[in-house]
XYZ file of C-alpha atoms in Angstrom:
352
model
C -261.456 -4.002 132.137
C -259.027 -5.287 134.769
C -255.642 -4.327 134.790
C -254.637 -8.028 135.060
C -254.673 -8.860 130.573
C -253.997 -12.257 131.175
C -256.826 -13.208 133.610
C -260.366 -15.203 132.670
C -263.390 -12.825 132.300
C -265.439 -13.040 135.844
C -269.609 -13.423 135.019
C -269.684 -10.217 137.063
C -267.454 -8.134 134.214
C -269.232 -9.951 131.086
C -272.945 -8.829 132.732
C -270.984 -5.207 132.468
C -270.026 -6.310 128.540
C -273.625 -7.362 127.711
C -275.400 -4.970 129.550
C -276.793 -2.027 127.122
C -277.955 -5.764 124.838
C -280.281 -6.982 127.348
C -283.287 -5.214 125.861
C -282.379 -6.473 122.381
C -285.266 -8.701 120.997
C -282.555 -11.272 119.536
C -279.159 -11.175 119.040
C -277.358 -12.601 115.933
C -273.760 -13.897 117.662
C -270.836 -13.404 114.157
C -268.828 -16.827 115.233
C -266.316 -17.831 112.987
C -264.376 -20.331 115.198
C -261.209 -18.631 116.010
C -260.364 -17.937 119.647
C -262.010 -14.348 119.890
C -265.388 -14.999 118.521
C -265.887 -18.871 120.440
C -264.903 -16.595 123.393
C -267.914 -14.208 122.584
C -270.231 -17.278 122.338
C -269.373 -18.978 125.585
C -269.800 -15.396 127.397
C -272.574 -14.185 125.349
C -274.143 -17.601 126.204
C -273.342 -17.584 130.150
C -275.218 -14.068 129.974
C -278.097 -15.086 128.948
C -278.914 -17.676 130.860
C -278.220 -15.396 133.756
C -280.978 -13.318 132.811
C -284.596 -13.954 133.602
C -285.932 -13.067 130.260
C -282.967 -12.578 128.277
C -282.647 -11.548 123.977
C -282.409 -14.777 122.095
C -279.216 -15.705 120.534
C -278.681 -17.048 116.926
C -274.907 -17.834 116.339
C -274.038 -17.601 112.913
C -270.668 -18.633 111.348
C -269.928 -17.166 107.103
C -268.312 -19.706 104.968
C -265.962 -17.717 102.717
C -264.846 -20.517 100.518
C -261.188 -19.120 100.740
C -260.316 -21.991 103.087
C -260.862 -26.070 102.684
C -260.865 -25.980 106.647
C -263.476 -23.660 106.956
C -266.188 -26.557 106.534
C -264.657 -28.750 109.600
C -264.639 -25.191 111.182
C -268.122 -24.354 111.111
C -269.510 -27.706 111.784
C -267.395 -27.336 115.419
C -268.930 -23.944 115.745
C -272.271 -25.623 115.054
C -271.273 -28.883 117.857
C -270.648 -26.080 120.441
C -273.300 -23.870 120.155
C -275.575 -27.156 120.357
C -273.741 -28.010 123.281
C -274.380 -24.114 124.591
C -278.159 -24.667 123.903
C -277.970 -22.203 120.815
C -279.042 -22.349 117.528
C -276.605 -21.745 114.662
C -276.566 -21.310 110.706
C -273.359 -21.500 108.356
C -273.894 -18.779 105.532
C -271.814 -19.071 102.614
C -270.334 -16.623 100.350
C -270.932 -17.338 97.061
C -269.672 -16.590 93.398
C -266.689 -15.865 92.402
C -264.008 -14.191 94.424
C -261.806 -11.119 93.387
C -258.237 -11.462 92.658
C -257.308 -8.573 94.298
C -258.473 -6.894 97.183
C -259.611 -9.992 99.175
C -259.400 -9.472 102.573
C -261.998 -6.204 101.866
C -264.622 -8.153 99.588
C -264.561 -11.042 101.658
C -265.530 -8.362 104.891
C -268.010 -6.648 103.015
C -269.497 -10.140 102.287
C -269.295 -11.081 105.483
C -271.218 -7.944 106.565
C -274.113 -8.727 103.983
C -274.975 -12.188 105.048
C -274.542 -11.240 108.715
C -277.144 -8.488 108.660
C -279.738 -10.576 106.225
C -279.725 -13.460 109.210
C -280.143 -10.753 111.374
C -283.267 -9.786 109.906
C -284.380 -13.402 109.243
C -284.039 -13.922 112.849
C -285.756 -11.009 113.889
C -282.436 -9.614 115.668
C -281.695 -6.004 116.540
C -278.057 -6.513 116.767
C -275.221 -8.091 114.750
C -272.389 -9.075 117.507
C -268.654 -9.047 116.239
C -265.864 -10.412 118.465
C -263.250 -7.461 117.886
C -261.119 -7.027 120.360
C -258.872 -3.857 121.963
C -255.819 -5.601 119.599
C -257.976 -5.571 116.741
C -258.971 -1.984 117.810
C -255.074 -1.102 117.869
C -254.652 -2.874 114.393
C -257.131 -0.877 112.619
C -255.704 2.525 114.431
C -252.360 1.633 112.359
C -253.801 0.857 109.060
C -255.368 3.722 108.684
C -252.567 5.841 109.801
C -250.275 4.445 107.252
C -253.112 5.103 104.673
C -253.439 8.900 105.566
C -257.027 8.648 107.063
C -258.677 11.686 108.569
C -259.901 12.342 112.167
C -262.646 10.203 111.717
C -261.447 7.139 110.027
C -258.322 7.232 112.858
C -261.492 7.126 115.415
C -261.363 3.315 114.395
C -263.809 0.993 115.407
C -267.300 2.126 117.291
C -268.669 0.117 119.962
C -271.543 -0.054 117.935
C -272.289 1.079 114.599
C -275.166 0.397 111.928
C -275.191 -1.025 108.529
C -277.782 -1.980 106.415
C -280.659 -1.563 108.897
C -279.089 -3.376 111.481
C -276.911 -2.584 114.799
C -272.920 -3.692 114.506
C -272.148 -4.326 118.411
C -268.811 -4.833 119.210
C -269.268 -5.539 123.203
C -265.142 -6.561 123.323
C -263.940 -3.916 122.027
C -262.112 -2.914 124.943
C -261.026 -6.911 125.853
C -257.350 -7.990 125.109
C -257.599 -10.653 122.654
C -255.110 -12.511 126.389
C -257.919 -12.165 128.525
C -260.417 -14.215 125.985
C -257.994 -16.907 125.543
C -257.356 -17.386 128.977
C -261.170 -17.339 129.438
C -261.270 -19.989 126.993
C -258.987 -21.972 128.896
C -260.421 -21.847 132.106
C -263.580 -22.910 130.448
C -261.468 -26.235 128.728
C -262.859 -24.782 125.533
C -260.963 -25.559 121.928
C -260.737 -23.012 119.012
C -259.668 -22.782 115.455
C -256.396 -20.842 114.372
C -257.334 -19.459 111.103
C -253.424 -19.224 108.985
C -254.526 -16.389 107.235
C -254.119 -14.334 110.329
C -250.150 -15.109 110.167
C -250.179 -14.295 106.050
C -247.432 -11.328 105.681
C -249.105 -10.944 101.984
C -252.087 -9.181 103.966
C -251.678 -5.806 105.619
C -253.045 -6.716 109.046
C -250.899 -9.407 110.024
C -248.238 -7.619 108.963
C -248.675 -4.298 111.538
C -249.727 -7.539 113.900
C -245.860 -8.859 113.811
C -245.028 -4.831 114.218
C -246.495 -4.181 118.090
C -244.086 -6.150 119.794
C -241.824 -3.654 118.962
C -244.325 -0.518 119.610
C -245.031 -1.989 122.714
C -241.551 -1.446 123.543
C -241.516 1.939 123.113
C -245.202 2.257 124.595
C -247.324 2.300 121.335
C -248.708 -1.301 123.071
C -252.432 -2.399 122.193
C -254.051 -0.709 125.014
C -252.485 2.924 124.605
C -253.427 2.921 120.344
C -256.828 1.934 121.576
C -256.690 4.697 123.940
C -255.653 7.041 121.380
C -258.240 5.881 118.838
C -261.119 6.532 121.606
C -259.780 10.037 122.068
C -259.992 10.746 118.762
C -263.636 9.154 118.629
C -264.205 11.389 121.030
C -262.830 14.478 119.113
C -264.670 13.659 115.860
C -267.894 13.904 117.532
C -267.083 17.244 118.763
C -266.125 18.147 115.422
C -269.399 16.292 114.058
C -271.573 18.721 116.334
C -270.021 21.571 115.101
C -270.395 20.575 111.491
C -274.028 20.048 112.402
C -274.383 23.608 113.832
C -272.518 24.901 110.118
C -275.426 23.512 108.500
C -278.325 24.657 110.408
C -276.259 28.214 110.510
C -275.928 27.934 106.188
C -279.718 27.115 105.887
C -280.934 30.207 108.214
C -278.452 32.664 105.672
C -280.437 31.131 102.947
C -284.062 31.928 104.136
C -285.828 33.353 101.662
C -284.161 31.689 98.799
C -286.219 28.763 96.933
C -284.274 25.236 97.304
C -283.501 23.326 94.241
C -284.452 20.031 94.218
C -281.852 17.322 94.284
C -279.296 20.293 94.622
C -277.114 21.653 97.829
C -276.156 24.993 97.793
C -274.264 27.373 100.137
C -273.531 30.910 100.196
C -270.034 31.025 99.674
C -268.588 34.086 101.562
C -270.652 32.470 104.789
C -268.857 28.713 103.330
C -265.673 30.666 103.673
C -265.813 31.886 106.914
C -265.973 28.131 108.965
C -263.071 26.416 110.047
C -261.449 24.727 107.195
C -262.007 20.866 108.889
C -266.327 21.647 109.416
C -265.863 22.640 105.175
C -264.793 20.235 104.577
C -266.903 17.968 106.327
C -269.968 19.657 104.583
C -268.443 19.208 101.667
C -267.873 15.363 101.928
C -271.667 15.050 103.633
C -272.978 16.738 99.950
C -271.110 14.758 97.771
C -271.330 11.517 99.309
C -275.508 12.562 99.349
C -275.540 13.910 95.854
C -272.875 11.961 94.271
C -273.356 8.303 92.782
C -269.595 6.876 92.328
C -269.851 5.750 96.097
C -267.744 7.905 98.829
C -265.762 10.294 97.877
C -261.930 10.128 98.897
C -260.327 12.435 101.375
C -257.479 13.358 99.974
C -259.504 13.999 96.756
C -262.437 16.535 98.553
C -259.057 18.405 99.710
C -257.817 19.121 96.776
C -261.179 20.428 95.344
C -261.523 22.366 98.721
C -258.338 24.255 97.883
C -259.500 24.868 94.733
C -262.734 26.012 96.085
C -261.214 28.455 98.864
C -259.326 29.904 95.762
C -261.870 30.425 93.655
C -264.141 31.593 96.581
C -261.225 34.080 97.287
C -261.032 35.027 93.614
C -264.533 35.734 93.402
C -264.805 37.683 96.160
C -262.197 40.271 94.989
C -263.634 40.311 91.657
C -267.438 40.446 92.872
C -269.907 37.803 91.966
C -270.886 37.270 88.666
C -273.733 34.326 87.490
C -270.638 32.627 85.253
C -269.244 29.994 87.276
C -265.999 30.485 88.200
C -265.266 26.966 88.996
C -266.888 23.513 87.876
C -265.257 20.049 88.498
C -266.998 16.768 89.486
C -265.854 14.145 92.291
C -267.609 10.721 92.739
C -270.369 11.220 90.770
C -271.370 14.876 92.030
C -270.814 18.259 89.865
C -269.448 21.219 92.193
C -269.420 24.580 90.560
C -269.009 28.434 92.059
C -271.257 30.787 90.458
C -272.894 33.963 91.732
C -271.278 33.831 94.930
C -272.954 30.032 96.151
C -271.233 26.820 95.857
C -273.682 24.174 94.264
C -273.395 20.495 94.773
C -275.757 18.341 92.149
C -275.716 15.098 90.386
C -273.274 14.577 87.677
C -274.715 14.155 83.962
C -273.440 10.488 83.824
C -270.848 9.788 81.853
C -271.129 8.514 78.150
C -269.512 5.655 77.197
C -267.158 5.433 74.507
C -267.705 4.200 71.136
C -266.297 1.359 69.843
């Protein structure tokens, strides 16, 4: 992007933005109204029409029903995109909403209805408007949560979920650089308040950068240093790849167990303690059915584990297992010198 944050996005830099899209069959454009997602419209929009025969756009804005405003909201979104020559749909989110935890349910319903109009309008691709600030945010919230290498990786350019392709073509944009296009365009936009709420986490690290900026921890380094780190968890990924293929050919020979993972645990032992526990966390996130299993949790039963493993070793394998705990819905025991990851026997309930 150009060095200039505060300058209108040329048609020559958003061709660059859109560029790895323009094979897509259709494009589903996430709009809710607010300055960084009209901005993806207009551009997304100015693309296309550039192109001879160009992926059709759908622009579709989700109603959480957290907000009275968020009617009058979509209905602009909706004059707009007429006014752009695009079609749009409001979703809504509907049911009840939990008291806690808002911000994440209302995402994760966002996410749903996003990717079902994507398939009801034949679309590849599922475009969100994040931007390099948003990027930076996300970097800081899950450093003050204690995330691992990959969860500090933040945001990917593009990403999948439920069958269809997240794309997040400004995620290296300054949030500046789409308002100013915005202005040089004479377009309006929506400021939603809950993006100035202190009682959520984001806006609060928000009010913080000012004052990392100052001492250089601005927008555009944090993004920096989440891309690096991207970069180093795919390393890491390759390597945990490699661990796998390398535990399967000491295991020739040996009849597989259906529904079961095994390893052989001197070999287990022997690999760089950050590819364990990635194999680890790839077995009981497959095997296990309490959804993903927490990081801090799989390191805790990894030092267990290495202990036992140790233990074992000294003593010489025996077929009693040496160790047996369960974590999210998976059973991991030591026995006979292999590690086994399997279902869990699910858990009775209690009487009343």
């Amino acid at each position: 992007m150009s060095d200039d944050d505060n300058s209108p996005i040329s048609a020559r830099v958003a061709r660059r933005l859109f560029a790895g899209l323009k094979a897509a069959p259709a494009l589903v454009l996430a709009v809710s109204g607010g300055p960084d997602s009209v901005a993806l419209m207009w551009l997304a929009a100015r693309w296309q029409r550039s192109l001879v025969r160009g992926p059709q756009l759908t622009v579709v804005t989700v109603d959480h029903g957290l907000r009275p405003e968020a009617a009058s909201e979509a209905r602009q979104v909706k004059r707009l995109a007429a006014e752009l020559g695009l079609p749009h749909r409001t979703l809504r989110w509907r049911g009840a909403k939990p008291k806690t935890g808002v911000p994440a349910a209302a995402r994760e319903a966002r996410y749903r209805l996003l990717a079902a109009a994507a398939r009801a309008a034949g679309a590849s691709h599922v475009l969100t408007a994040h931007t390099r600030d948003d990027q930076a945010e996300t970097l800081l919230m899950r450093l003050f949560r204690g995330s691992g290498l990959a969860g500090l990786s933040a945001m990917a350019p593009l990403s999948e979920r439920d069958g269809i392709v997240l794309a997040r073509p400004l995620l290296d944009v300054p949030k500046s650089q789409l308002i100013a296009t915005l202005r040089r365009a004479k377009l309006g936009f929506a400021e939603d308040p809950t993006n100035r709420d202190t009682a959520f986490t984001r806006p609060r690290l928000r009010a913080l950068l000012p004052l990392l900026a100052a001492e250089g921890g601005d927008a555009r380094n944090l993004a920096r240093l989440a891309a690096r780190l991207a970069r180093a968890n795919a390393a890491v990924e390759v390597l945990a790849d490699g661990a796998e293929r390398f535990l399967r050919l000491r295991d020739r020979g040996l009849a597989p167990q259906a529904g079961v993972r095994s390893f052989e645990a001197s070999a287990f032992a022997a690999l760089p303690e950050e590819v364990r526990l990635r194999l680890l966390l790839r077995a009981i996130n497959a095997l296990g059915h309490e959804g993903p299993a927490e990081l801090g949790k799989v390191e805790a039963l990894m030092f267990a584990l290495d202990q036992a493993v140790a233990a074992s070793l000294r003593a010489g394998a025996t077929g009693r297992p040496v160790l047996k705990q369960t974590l999210a819905g998976a059973l991991i025991s030591l026995a006979g010198g292999r590690i086994h990851i399997a279902p869990a026997p699910a858990r009775r309930r209690a009487r009343r």
